[in-house]
Amino acid sequence: MEKLVKISPSILAADFWRLGEEIERIESAGADMLHIDVMDGHFVPNLSFGIPVVKSVRPHTHLPLDVHLMLSEPMKYLSAFAQAGADGITFHVEAEGDPVQIIAAIHRMGKRAGLSLKPGTPAQAAYPFLADLDMVLIMTVEPGFGGQKFMPETMEKLSQLSRYCRERGYSLDFEVDGGIDPSTAPMAAESGANILVAGSALFGKPDYAVAMEQLRRL
Ligand code: DX5
Ligand code: ZN
């Protein structure tokens, strides 16, 4: 089947007791990459996991590691995540530091650079950086927790950004993250998303291949 969208399962929703098995199952179910949510308890009001998890996972999967840094000071940790085996590193425009420098640093490390926008951040905040980016991540919930309700009001921003890039001939990936399930995925894809992050709509479901197929059915 031709893939209209790529699926990036968020391991935040996995059973950590069986993380290896969970990743094997999601990879054989057809995941295109693995989404790794890193939280510092400061940029977002929650903690998750970090560098050692990326390092432990790296040798055991063929999937690209799509690392989402919800950190106040992303610049400090880029090289650690790059060395641990991240393939793409996404940071927030609302975080500290100059995005131009952060993007350049990620590229110097040979990784794909992504910029993320919280629901309340306007599209314009990303405009100055789009020419240099590999991906834009539109948060469709407030970052910090899995299992929240999709915010449809973020779709206007996604369409605006994808239109802006199309008009200028920029070819970026557009990823959406938060509350993506079979009922919200079509809206996101229609608004321009080509990578869907999904945590609770995949992990914990009885059949991961079936759950993934339902997300791809737009
Ligand atoms: C939220 C994270 C998401 C989250 C998505 O801060 O960035 O990646 O794990 O979880 P679901 O798909 O359950 O909304
Ligand atoms: Zn995420």
PDB file of N, CA and C and ligand atoms in Angstrom, residues 10 12 35 37 39 68 70 139 141-148 177-180 197-200, ligand 1:
ATOM      1  N   SER A  10       4.969   7.267  19.516  1.00  0.00           N
ATOM      2  CA  SER A  10       5.621   7.881  20.673  1.00  0.00           C
ATOM      3  C   SER A  10       5.761   6.844  21.779  1.00  0.00           C
ATOM      4  N   LEU A  12       6.483   7.197  24.663  1.00  0.00           N
ATOM      5  CA  LEU A  12       5.999   7.665  25.964  1.00  0.00           C
ATOM      6  C   LEU A  12       4.807   6.822  26.438  1.00  0.00           C
ATOM      7  N   HIS A  35       9.206   8.036  17.832  1.00  0.00           N
ATOM      8  CA  HIS A  35       9.173   9.362  18.435  1.00  0.00           C
ATOM      9  C   HIS A  35       9.575   9.255  19.905  1.00  0.00           C
ATOM     10  N   ASP A  37      10.046  11.362  23.305  1.00  0.00           N
ATOM     11  CA  ASP A  37       9.679  12.601  23.985  1.00  0.00           C
ATOM     12  C   ASP A  37      10.547  12.826  25.210  1.00  0.00           C
ATOM     13  N   MET A  39      11.517  15.262  28.277  1.00  0.00           N
ATOM     14  CA  MET A  39      10.952  16.371  29.068  1.00  0.00           C
ATOM     15  C   MET A  39      11.850  16.668  30.259  1.00  0.00           C
ATOM     16  N   HIS A  68      12.172  14.440  20.225  1.00  0.00           N
ATOM     17  CA  HIS A  68      11.439  15.686  20.479  1.00  0.00           C
ATOM     18  C   HIS A  68      11.874  16.240  21.829  1.00  0.00           C
ATOM     19  N   MET A  70      11.650  18.613  24.718  1.00  0.00           N
ATOM     20  CA  MET A  70      10.836  19.602  25.432  1.00  0.00           C
ATOM     21  C   MET A  70      11.700  20.087  26.592  1.00  0.00           C
ATOM     22  N   MET A 139       2.492  21.165  17.569  1.00  0.00           N
ATOM     23  CA  MET A 139       1.885  20.511  18.722  1.00  0.00           C
ATOM     24  C   MET A 139       0.370  20.683  18.630  1.00  0.00           C
ATOM     25  N   VAL A 141      -1.536  19.395  21.047  1.00  0.00           N
ATOM     26  CA  VAL A 141      -1.956  19.481  22.458  1.00  0.00           C
ATOM     27  C   VAL A 141      -0.870  20.324  23.139  1.00  0.00           C
ATOM     28  N   GLU A 142      -1.107  20.742  24.380  1.00  0.00           N
ATOM     29  CA  GLU A 142      -0.035  21.391  25.142  1.00  0.00           C
ATOM     30  C   GLU A 142       1.001  20.324  25.469  1.00  0.00           C
ATOM     31  N   PRO A 143       2.277  20.557  25.140  1.00  0.00           N
ATOM     32  CA  PRO A 143       3.271  19.509  25.391  1.00  0.00           C
ATOM     33  C   PRO A 143       3.399  19.190  26.881  1.00  0.00           C
ATOM     34  N   GLY A 144       3.744  17.959  27.171  1.00  0.00           N
ATOM     35  CA  GLY A 144       3.973  17.558  28.556  1.00  0.00           C
ATOM     36  C   GLY A 144       3.368  16.209  28.914  1.00  0.00           C
ATOM     37  N   PHE A 145       2.281  15.856  28.263  1.00  0.00           N
ATOM     38  CA  PHE A 145       1.598  14.618  28.646  1.00  0.00           C
ATOM     39  C   PHE A 145       1.014  13.911  27.436  1.00  0.00           C
ATOM     40  N   GLY A 146       1.028  12.591  27.480  1.00  0.00           N
ATOM     41  CA  GLY A 146       0.350  11.802  26.464  1.00  0.00           C
ATOM     42  C   GLY A 146      -1.137  11.738  26.809  1.00  0.00           C
ATOM     43  N   GLY A 147      -1.920  11.247  25.864  1.00  0.00           N
ATOM     44  CA  GLY A 147      -3.325  10.965  26.134  1.00  0.00           C
ATOM     45  C   GLY A 147      -4.236  12.171  26.243  1.00  0.00           C
ATOM     46  N   GLN A 148      -3.812  13.331  25.726  1.00  0.00           N
ATOM     47  CA  GLN A 148      -4.681  14.513  25.794  1.00  0.00           C
ATOM     48  C   GLN A 148      -5.544  14.638  24.535  1.00  0.00           C
ATOM     49  N   ASP A 177       1.593  16.263  16.606  1.00  0.00           N
ATOM     50  CA  ASP A 177       1.883  15.509  17.825  1.00  0.00           C
ATOM     51  C   ASP A 177       0.877  15.864  18.916  1.00  0.00           C
ATOM     52  N   GLY A 178       0.107  14.856  19.325  1.00  0.00           N
ATOM     53  CA  GLY A 178      -0.822  15.029  20.432  1.00  0.00           C
ATOM     54  C   GLY A 178      -2.259  14.754  20.027  1.00  0.00           C
ATOM     55  N   GLY A 179      -2.840  13.733  20.641  1.00  0.00           N
ATOM     56  CA  GLY A 179      -4.253  13.430  20.390  1.00  0.00           C
ATOM     57  C   GLY A 179      -4.542  12.913  18.996  1.00  0.00           C
ATOM     58  N   ILE A 180      -3.522  12.357  18.333  1.00  0.00           N
ATOM     59  CA  ILE A 180      -3.745  11.819  16.981  1.00  0.00           C
ATOM     60  C   ILE A 180      -4.321  10.408  17.095  1.00  0.00           C
ATOM     61  N   VAL A 197       2.522  11.654  14.772  1.00  0.00           N
ATOM     62  CA  VAL A 197       2.985  11.045  16.019  1.00  0.00           C
ATOM     63  C   VAL A 197       1.754  10.460  16.693  1.00  0.00           C
ATOM     64  N   ALA A 198       1.884   9.254  17.219  1.00  0.00           N
ATOM     65  CA  ALA A 198       0.765   8.702  17.979  1.00  0.00           C
ATOM     66  C   ALA A 198       1.296   7.851  19.112  1.00  0.00           C
ATOM     67  N   GLY A 199       0.802   8.132  20.308  1.00  0.00           N
ATOM     68  CA  GLY A 199       1.188   7.362  21.486  1.00  0.00           C
ATOM     69  C   GLY A 199       0.066   6.457  21.906  1.00  0.00           C
ATOM     70  N   SER A 200      -0.943   7.046  22.561  1.00  0.00           N
ATOM     71  CA  SER A 200      -2.012   6.222  23.123  1.00  0.00           C
ATOM     72  C   SER A 200      -2.909   5.566  22.068  1.00  0.00           C
TER      73      SER A 200
HETATM   74  C1  DX5 B   1       3.302  15.318  24.425  1.00  0.00           C
HETATM   75  C2  DX5 B   1       4.208  14.487  23.561  1.00  0.00           C
HETATM   76  C3  DX5 B   1       3.513  13.556  22.650  1.00  0.00           C
HETATM   77  C4  DX5 B   1       2.684  12.500  23.295  1.00  0.00           C
HETATM   78  C5  DX5 B   1       1.606  12.091  22.335  1.00  0.00           C
HETATM   79  O1  DX5 B   1       4.082  16.272  25.085  1.00  0.00           O
HETATM   80  O2  DX5 B   1       5.021  15.340  22.772  1.00  0.00           O
HETATM   81  O3  DX5 B   1       4.426  12.963  21.730  1.00  0.00           O
HETATM   82  O4  DX5 B   1       3.429  11.382  23.675  1.00  0.00           O
HETATM   83  O5  DX5 B   1       0.748  11.225  22.989  1.00  0.00           O
HETATM   84  P1  DX5 B   1      -0.732  10.899  22.488  1.00  0.00           P
HETATM   85  O6  DX5 B   1      -0.619  10.376  21.091  1.00  0.00           O
HETATM   86  O7  DX5 B   1      -1.194   9.905  23.478  1.00  0.00           O
HETATM   87  O8  DX5 B   1      -1.490  12.203  22.537  1.00  0.00           O
END
